[in-house]
PDB file of C-alpha atoms in Angstrom:
ATOM      1  CA  MET A   1      -7.341   7.924 -21.309  1.00 45.00           C
ATOM      2  CA  ASN A   2     -10.295   5.990 -19.793  1.00 67.00           C
ATOM      3  CA  ILE A   3      -8.002   3.970 -17.532  1.00 65.00           C
ATOM      4  CA  ILE A   4      -6.263   7.149 -16.350  1.00 64.00           C
ATOM      5  CA  GLN A   5      -9.642   8.722 -15.576  1.00 68.00           C
ATOM      6  CA  PHE A   6     -10.668   5.553 -13.717  1.00 72.00           C
ATOM      7  CA  PHE A   7      -7.616   5.745 -11.445  1.00 68.00           C
ATOM      8  CA  LEU A   8      -8.081   9.489 -10.877  1.00 69.00           C
ATOM      9  CA  ASN A   9     -11.720   8.965  -9.898  1.00 74.00           C
ATOM     10  CA  LEU A  10     -10.756   6.099  -7.607  1.00 75.00           C
ATOM     11  CA  LEU A  11      -8.064   8.141  -5.896  1.00 73.00           C
ATOM     12  CA  SER A  12     -10.266  11.198  -5.435  1.00 74.00           C
ATOM     13  CA  ASP A  13     -13.560   9.498  -4.567  1.00 81.00           C
ATOM     14  CA  PRO A  14     -13.332   5.832  -3.454  1.00 84.00           C
ATOM     15  CA  ARG A  15     -16.799   6.093  -1.882  1.00 85.00           C
ATOM     16  CA  GLY A  16     -18.341   7.098  -5.218  1.00 87.00           C
ATOM     17  CA  ALA A  17     -16.493   4.293  -7.013  1.00 88.00           C
ATOM     18  CA  ILE A  18     -17.757   1.634  -4.594  1.00 91.00           C
ATOM     19  CA  ALA A  19     -21.310   3.012  -4.746  1.00 90.00           C
ATOM     20  CA  GLY A  20     -21.190   2.752  -8.539  1.00 91.00           C
ATOM     21  CA  TRP A  21     -19.929  -0.851  -8.408  1.00 91.00           C
ATOM     22  CA  ILE A  22     -22.655  -1.863  -5.959  1.00 92.00           C
ATOM     23  CA  ILE A  23     -25.285  -0.512  -8.339  1.00 92.00           C
ATOM     24  CA  THR A  24     -23.820  -1.894 -11.578  1.00 92.00           C
ATOM     25  CA  LEU A  25     -22.345  -5.204 -10.379  1.00 92.00           C
ATOM     26  CA  GLY A  26     -24.671  -6.172  -7.560  1.00 90.00           C
ATOM     27  CA  ALA A  27     -24.129  -7.540  -4.067  1.00 84.00           C
ATOM     28  CA  VAL A  28     -21.901 -10.463  -5.127  1.00 89.00           C
ATOM     29  CA  TRP A  29     -19.735  -9.252  -8.007  1.00 93.00           C
ATOM     30  CA  VAL A  30     -18.928  -5.921  -6.337  1.00 94.00           C
ATOM     31  CA  TYR A  31     -16.206  -7.745  -4.405  1.00 96.00           C
ATOM     32  CA  THR A  32     -14.317  -8.469  -7.649  1.00 94.00           C
ATOM     33  CA  PRO A  33     -12.967  -4.918  -8.250  1.00 92.00           C
ATOM     34  CA  LEU A  34     -12.331  -4.523  -4.511  1.00 94.00           C
ATOM     35  CA  PHE A  35     -10.197  -7.681  -4.529  1.00 95.00           C
ATOM     36  CA  LEU A  36      -8.387  -6.735  -7.730  1.00 92.00           C
ATOM     37  CA  ILE A  37      -7.428  -3.214  -6.645  1.00 91.00           C
ATOM     38  CA  VAL A  38      -5.881  -4.357  -3.356  1.00 92.00           C
ATOM     39  CA  PHE A  39      -4.263  -7.358  -5.056  1.00 93.00           C
ATOM     40  CA  VAL A  40      -2.759  -5.211  -7.811  1.00 89.00           C
ATOM     41  CA  GLU A  41      -1.527  -2.524  -5.405  1.00 87.00           C
ATOM     42  CA  THR A  42       0.255  -5.067  -3.219  1.00 87.00           C
ATOM     43  CA  GLY A  43       1.016  -7.689  -5.857  1.00 85.00           C
ATOM     44  CA  LEU A  44       2.346  -5.784  -8.845  1.00 80.00           C
ATOM     45  CA  VAL A  45       5.283  -3.506  -8.225  1.00 71.00           C
ATOM     46  CA  PHE A  46       4.158  -1.238 -11.086  1.00 72.00           C
ATOM     47  CA  PHE A  47       1.054   0.078  -9.233  1.00 70.00           C
ATOM     48  CA  PRO A  48       2.128   1.472  -5.842  1.00 68.00           C
ATOM     49  CA  PHE A  49      -0.118   4.532  -6.246  1.00 71.00           C
ATOM     50  CA  LEU A  50      -3.454   2.723  -5.889  1.00 75.00           C
ATOM     51  CA  PRO A  51      -5.523   3.897  -2.883  1.00 73.00           C
ATOM     52  CA  GLY A  52      -5.382   0.884  -0.557  1.00 80.00           C
ATOM     53  CA  ASP A  53      -5.993   2.661   2.763  1.00 83.00           C
ATOM     54  CA  SER A  54      -8.852   4.880   1.630  1.00 84.00           C
ATOM     55  CA  LEU A  55     -10.478   2.025  -0.337  1.00 89.00           C
ATOM     56  CA  LEU A  56     -10.472  -0.222   2.739  1.00 92.00           C
ATOM     57  CA  PHE A  57     -11.951   2.569   4.855  1.00 90.00           C
ATOM     58  CA  ALA A  58     -14.677   3.314   2.291  1.00 90.00           C
ATOM     59  CA  ALA A  59     -15.510  -0.390   1.962  1.00 93.00           C
ATOM     60  CA  GLY A  60     -15.839  -0.534   5.745  1.00 93.00           C
ATOM     61  CA  VAL A  61     -18.365   2.308   5.594  1.00 91.00           C
ATOM     62  CA  PHE A  62     -20.419   0.408   2.985  1.00 93.00           C
ATOM     63  CA  SER A  63     -20.185  -2.776   5.096  1.00 93.00           C
ATOM     64  CA  ALA A  64     -22.312  -1.240   7.856  1.00 89.00           C
ATOM     65  CA  ASP A  65     -26.024  -2.078   7.935  1.00 79.00           C
ATOM     66  CA  GLY A  66     -27.752  -1.101   4.707  1.00 81.00           C
ATOM     67  CA  GLY A  67     -24.563  -0.088   2.929  1.00 87.00           C
ATOM     68  CA  GLY A  68     -24.632  -2.837   0.335  1.00 91.00           C
ATOM     69  CA  LEU A  69     -21.572  -4.815   1.501  1.00 95.00           C
ATOM     70  CA  ASN A  70     -21.255  -7.511   4.150  1.00 95.00           C
ATOM     71  CA  ILE A  71     -18.585  -6.938   6.801  1.00 95.00           C
ATOM     72  CA  VAL A  72     -17.468 -10.592   6.983  1.00 96.00           C
ATOM     73  CA  ALA A  73     -17.270 -10.876   3.188  1.00 96.00           C
ATOM     74  CA  SER A  74     -15.391  -7.565   2.944  1.00 96.00           C
ATOM     75  CA  LEU A  75     -12.812  -8.643   5.512  1.00 97.00           C
ATOM     76  CA  LEU A  76     -12.280 -12.079   3.943  1.00 97.00           C
ATOM     77  CA  VAL A  77     -11.976 -10.695   0.414  1.00 97.00           C
ATOM     78  CA  PHE A  78      -9.475  -8.060   1.487  1.00 96.00           C
ATOM     79  CA  TYR A  79      -7.500 -10.525   3.639  1.00 97.00           C
ATOM     80  CA  ALA A  80      -7.140 -12.784   0.600  1.00 97.00           C
ATOM     81  CA  ALA A  81      -6.248  -9.896  -1.724  1.00 96.00           C
ATOM     82  CA  ALA A  82      -3.623  -8.462   0.624  1.00 95.00           C
ATOM     83  CA  ILE A  83      -1.932 -11.774   1.441  1.00 97.00           C
ATOM     84  CA  LEU A  84      -2.047 -13.185  -2.098  1.00 96.00           C
ATOM     85  CA  GLY A  85      -0.909  -9.836  -3.516  1.00 94.00           C
ATOM     86  CA  ASN A  86       2.210  -9.755  -1.367  1.00 94.00           C
ATOM     87  CA  THR A  87       2.877 -13.416  -2.173  1.00 96.00           C
ATOM     88  CA  SER A  88       2.672 -12.684  -5.893  1.00 94.00           C
ATOM     89  CA  ASN A  89       5.015  -9.716  -5.460  1.00 92.00           C
ATOM     90  CA  TYR A  90       7.515 -11.897  -3.580  1.00 94.00           C
ATOM     91  CA  TRP A  91       7.662 -14.536  -6.329  1.00 93.00           C
ATOM     92  CA  ILE A  92       7.870 -11.957  -9.121  1.00 90.00           C
ATOM     93  CA  ALA A  93      10.943 -10.613  -7.354  1.00 88.00           C
ATOM     94  CA  ARG A  94      12.359 -14.120  -6.881  1.00 88.00           C
ATOM     95  CA  PHE A  95      12.267 -14.829 -10.612  1.00 86.00           C
ATOM     96  CA  PHE A  96      12.550 -11.396 -12.239  1.00 84.00           C
ATOM     97  CA  GLY A  97      13.645  -8.962  -9.489  1.00 76.00           C
ATOM     98  CA  LYS A  98      17.163  -8.200 -10.650  1.00 75.00           C
ATOM     99  CA  ARG A  99      16.060  -7.789 -14.251  1.00 77.00           C
ATOM    100  CA  ILE A 100      13.240  -5.398 -13.247  1.00 76.00           C
ATOM    101  CA  ILE A 101      15.514  -3.279 -11.032  1.00 73.00           C
ATOM    102  CA  ASP A 102      18.280  -3.131 -13.640  1.00 71.00           C
ATOM    103  CA  SER A 103      15.805  -2.085 -16.341  1.00 71.00           C
ATOM    104  CA  GLY A 104      15.058   1.160 -14.482  1.00 66.00           C
ATOM    105  CA  LYS A 105      11.467   1.069 -15.730  1.00 65.00           C
ATOM    106  CA  ILE A 106       9.957   1.364 -12.251  1.00 66.00           C
ATOM    107  CA  LYS A 107      10.672   5.001 -11.525  1.00 64.00           C
ATOM    108  CA  ALA A 108       9.076   4.783  -8.084  1.00 63.00           C
ATOM    109  CA  LEU A 109      11.604   2.128  -7.048  1.00 68.00           C
ATOM    110  CA  THR A 110      14.251   4.754  -6.341  1.00 66.00           C
ATOM    111  CA  PRO A 111      17.642   4.048  -4.776  1.00 68.00           C
ATOM    112  CA  GLU A 112      16.504   6.063  -1.743  1.00 71.00           C
ATOM    113  CA  ARG A 113      13.429   3.867  -1.193  1.00 69.00           C
ATOM    114  CA  MET A 114      15.460   0.700  -1.693  1.00 73.00           C
ATOM    115  CA  ALA A 115      18.060   1.931   0.810  1.00 75.00           C
ATOM    116  CA  LYS A 116      15.275   2.749   3.276  1.00 74.00           C
ATOM    117  CA  LEU A 117      13.843  -0.754   2.915  1.00 74.00           C
ATOM    118  CA  ASP A 118      17.284  -2.308   3.275  1.00 77.00           C
ATOM    119  CA  HIS A 119      17.600  -0.364   6.527  1.00 77.00           C
ATOM    120  CA  PHE A 120      14.181  -1.598   7.679  1.00 78.00           C
ATOM    121  CA  PHE A 121      15.088  -5.219   6.931  1.00 82.00           C
ATOM    122  CA  ALA A 122      18.425  -4.861   8.732  1.00 78.00           C
ATOM    123  CA  LYS A 123      16.755  -3.276  11.785  1.00 81.00           C
ATOM    124  CA  TYR A 124      13.408  -5.052  12.041  1.00 81.00           C
ATOM    125  CA  GLY A 125      13.808  -8.241   9.988  1.00 82.00           C
ATOM    126  CA  GLY A 126      10.449  -9.860   9.215  1.00 84.00           C
ATOM    127  CA  LEU A 127       8.545  -7.112  11.018  1.00 88.00           C
ATOM    128  CA  THR A 128       9.382  -4.924   8.016  1.00 87.00           C
ATOM    129  CA  ILE A 129       6.600  -6.716   6.122  1.00 90.00           C
ATOM    130  CA  VAL A 130       4.146  -5.806   8.907  1.00 91.00           C
ATOM    131  CA  ILE A 131       5.329  -2.208   9.438  1.00 88.00           C
ATOM    132  CA  THR A 132       5.335  -1.281   5.748  1.00 86.00           C
ATOM    133  CA  ARG A 133       1.753  -2.502   5.321  1.00 89.00           C
ATOM    134  CA  PHE A 134       0.752   0.848   6.784  1.00 86.00           C
ATOM    135  CA  MET A 135       3.032   2.869   4.477  1.00 83.00           C
ATOM    136  CA  PRO A 136       1.903   3.550   0.885  1.00 79.00           C
ATOM    137  CA  PHE A 137       4.539   2.772  -1.759  1.00 79.00           C
ATOM    138  CA  PHE A 138       6.685   0.932   0.791  1.00 81.00           C
ATOM    139  CA  ARG A 139       4.030  -1.772   1.242  1.00 85.00           C
ATOM    140  CA  THR A 140       4.262  -2.461  -2.494  1.00 84.00           C
ATOM    141  CA  PHE A 141       8.056  -2.581  -2.564  1.00 85.00           C
ATOM    142  CA  ALA A 142       8.745  -4.419   0.724  1.00 88.00           C
ATOM    143  CA  PRO A 143       7.608  -7.887  -0.489  1.00 91.00           C
ATOM    144  CA  PHE A 144       9.485  -7.261  -3.737  1.00 89.00           C
ATOM    145  CA  ILE A 145      12.714  -6.523  -1.855  1.00 86.00           C
ATOM    146  CA  ALA A 146      12.053  -9.529   0.432  1.00 89.00           C
ATOM    147  CA  GLY A 147      11.806 -11.711  -2.653  1.00 88.00           C
ATOM    148  CA  THR A 148      15.152 -10.549  -4.011  1.00 84.00           C
ATOM    149  CA  GLY A 149      16.913 -12.350  -1.170  1.00 76.00           C
ATOM    150  CA  HIS A 150      16.119 -10.721   2.158  1.00 72.00           C
ATOM    151  CA  MET A 151      13.837 -13.453   3.489  1.00 84.00           C
ATOM    152  CA  ASN A 152      12.943 -17.122   3.016  1.00 88.00           C
ATOM    153  CA  PHE A 153       9.377 -17.850   1.940  1.00 92.00           C
ATOM    154  CA  GLY A 154       8.200 -19.516   5.170  1.00 92.00           C
ATOM    155  CA  LYS A 155       9.191 -16.557   7.327  1.00 92.00           C
ATOM    156  CA  PHE A 156       7.811 -14.128   4.747  1.00 93.00           C
ATOM    157  CA  THR A 157       4.437 -15.923   4.706  1.00 95.00           C
ATOM    158  CA  LEU A 158       4.068 -15.638   8.484  1.00 95.00           C
ATOM    159  CA  PHE A 159       4.729 -11.890   8.583  1.00 95.00           C
ATOM    160  CA  ASN A 160       2.762 -11.379   5.381  1.00 95.00           C
ATOM    161  CA  ALA A 161      -0.348 -12.894   6.995  1.00 96.00           C
ATOM    162  CA  ILE A 162       0.094 -10.890  10.211  1.00 96.00           C
ATOM    163  CA  GLY A 163       0.605  -7.641   8.299  1.00 95.00           C
ATOM    164  CA  GLY A 164      -2.209  -8.218   5.820  1.00 95.00           C
ATOM    165  CA  ILE A 165      -4.785  -9.121   8.460  1.00 96.00           C
ATOM    166  CA  SER A 166      -3.745  -6.207  10.712  1.00 95.00           C
ATOM    167  CA  TRP A 167      -3.837  -3.637   7.886  1.00 93.00           C
ATOM    168  CA  VAL A 168      -7.179  -4.754   6.470  1.00 95.00           C
ATOM    169  CA  SER A 169      -8.811  -5.101   9.903  1.00 95.00           C
ATOM    170  CA  LEU A 170      -7.753  -1.638  11.038  1.00 91.00           C
ATOM    171  CA  PHE A 171      -9.025   0.356   8.074  1.00 91.00           C
ATOM    172  CA  VAL A 172     -12.134  -1.697   7.293  1.00 94.00           C
ATOM    173  CA  LEU A 173     -13.301  -1.823  10.909  1.00 93.00           C
ATOM    174  CA  VAL A 174     -12.649   1.885  11.491  1.00 90.00           C
ATOM    175  CA  GLY A 175     -14.855   2.591   8.466  1.00 90.00           C
ATOM    176  CA  TYR A 176     -17.448   0.061   9.665  1.00 93.00           C
ATOM    177  CA  PHE A 177     -17.766   1.431  13.204  1.00 90.00           C
ATOM    178  CA  PHE A 178     -17.291   5.148  12.566  1.00 85.00           C
ATOM    179  CA  GLY A 179     -18.373   5.659   8.947  1.00 81.00           C
ATOM    180  CA  GLY A 180     -22.021   6.132   9.864  1.00 78.00           C
ATOM    181  CA  ILE A 181     -21.351   9.118  12.117  1.00 80.00           C
ATOM    182  CA  PRO A 182     -22.924  12.231  10.510  1.00 79.00           C
ATOM    183  CA  PHE A 183     -19.680  14.203  10.796  1.00 77.00           C
ATOM    184  CA  VAL A 184     -17.800  11.470   8.905  1.00 76.00           C
ATOM    185  CA  GLN A 185     -20.516  11.298   6.245  1.00 72.00           C
ATOM    186  CA  ASP A 186     -20.515  15.080   5.777  1.00 72.00           C
ATOM    187  CA  HIS A 187     -16.718  15.375   5.608  1.00 69.00           C
ATOM    188  CA  PHE A 188     -15.888  12.063   3.966  1.00 68.00           C
ATOM    189  CA  GLU A 189     -13.536  13.461   1.305  1.00 70.00           C
ATOM    190  CA  ILE A 190     -11.560  15.447   3.896  1.00 73.00           C
ATOM    191  CA  ILE A 191     -11.277  12.381   6.133  1.00 73.00           C
ATOM    192  CA  VAL A 192     -10.056  10.269   3.211  1.00 69.00           C
ATOM    193  CA  LEU A 193      -7.431  12.911   2.445  1.00 67.00           C
ATOM    194  CA  GLY A 194      -6.465  12.837   6.116  1.00 71.00           C
ATOM    195  CA  ILE A 195      -6.059   9.050   5.992  1.00 68.00           C
ATOM    196  CA  VAL A 196      -3.854   9.365   2.921  1.00 63.00           C
ATOM    197  CA  ALA A 197      -1.810  12.155   4.560  1.00 65.00           C
ATOM    198  CA  VAL A 198      -1.257  10.153   7.756  1.00 62.00           C
ATOM    199  CA  SER A 199      -0.323   7.064   5.732  1.00 58.00           C
ATOM    200  CA  VAL A 200       2.122   8.946   3.538  1.00 58.00           C
ATOM    201  CA  ALA A 201       3.662  10.957   6.405  1.00 58.00           C
ATOM    202  CA  PRO A 202       6.261   8.334   7.485  1.00 57.00           C
ATOM    203  CA  ALA A 203       7.524   7.960   3.918  1.00 55.00           C
ATOM    204  CA  LEU A 204       7.614  11.735   3.444  1.00 57.00           C
ATOM    205  CA  ILE A 205       9.464  12.282   6.722  1.00 58.00           C
ATOM    206  CA  GLY A 206      11.928   9.560   5.760  1.00 56.00           C
ATOM    207  CA  ALA A 207      12.536  11.176   2.377  1.00 54.00           C
ATOM    208  CA  ILE A 208      13.122  14.590   3.985  1.00 61.00           C
ATOM    209  CA  LYS A 209      15.535  13.070   6.521  1.00 61.00           C
ATOM    210  CA  ALA A 210      17.393  11.291   3.716  1.00 55.00           C
ATOM    211  CA  ALA A 211      17.606  14.513   1.702  1.00 59.00           C
ATOM    212  CA  LEU A 212      18.872  16.470   4.707  1.00 62.00           C
ATOM    213  CA  GLY A 213      21.370  13.715   5.467  1.00 60.00           C
ATOM    214  CA  SER A 214      22.679  13.833   1.905  1.00 57.00           C
ATOM    215  CA  LYS A 215      22.939  17.621   2.082  1.00 59.00           C
ATOM    216  CA  LYS A 216      24.895  17.445   5.356  1.00 61.00           C
ATOM    217  CA  LYS A 217      27.256  14.875   3.846  1.00 58.00           C
ATOM    218  CA  GLY A 218      27.745  17.106   0.831  1.00 58.00           C
ATOM    219  CA  ASP A 219      28.443  20.128   3.043  1.00 57.00           C
ATOM    220  CA  LYS A 220      30.952  18.151   5.106  1.00 58.00           C
ATOM    221  CA  THR A 221      32.710  16.968   1.949  1.00 57.00           C
ATOM    222  CA  LYS A 222      32.930  20.522   0.621  1.00 56.00           C
ATOM    223  CA  THR A 223      34.260  21.768   3.985  1.00 58.00           C
ATOM    224  CA  ALA A 224      36.882  19.033   4.055  1.00 53.00           C
ATOM    225  CA  LYS A 225      38.000  19.886   0.516  1.00 56.00           C
ATOM    226  CA  HIS A 226      38.302  23.587   1.336  1.00 57.00           C
ATOM    227  CA  ALA A 227      40.308  22.730   4.463  1.00 55.00           C
ATOM    228  CA  GLU A 228      42.782  20.780   2.313  1.00 57.00           C
TER     229      GLU A 228
END
């Protein structure tokens, strides 16, 4: 139950979680949970629900003067976590991907999401790894799908680095430069929810389009059968 409560608190209040770590762990060790959360979200296909975007933004806020974190250290730690996480995910898929998919234990790895990622890889190639960095759930599954045979490791590493650095830089630096504004401070929770909503929107729109497409196909099939 404690671990469930930890994740719920992290999802609902990343700012409070980071503030608590700064107090209890100190200026050096506070980077350990920050690294681990981003690494686990991107590196282990079982944890796509972790709050990467909002955590990066909140860490950026605390990296401003007097916040308890250092902006250079925050960026470097998150760069390493994001790139190494995706790399871990890729190799897990290389060795165990088919077995994991066939087991059906990862409920979030739905056929619809896999089809969407297949489409992304077919359309954008390596850029899929960059694009999906900004899409919760998909950023966890994209390196996994790449590792199952969509991409060689050299090409994956290049796009992995570009995507990881771009994603981390955007959210951390937005928090760093704008987090101190009184309006942001006063409405932090709402802004975090807005970040999550904007991040999830592409995946949600894609799911709705897929559902509508399936419904249209079903209607066409029924019409054809009636016509016969």
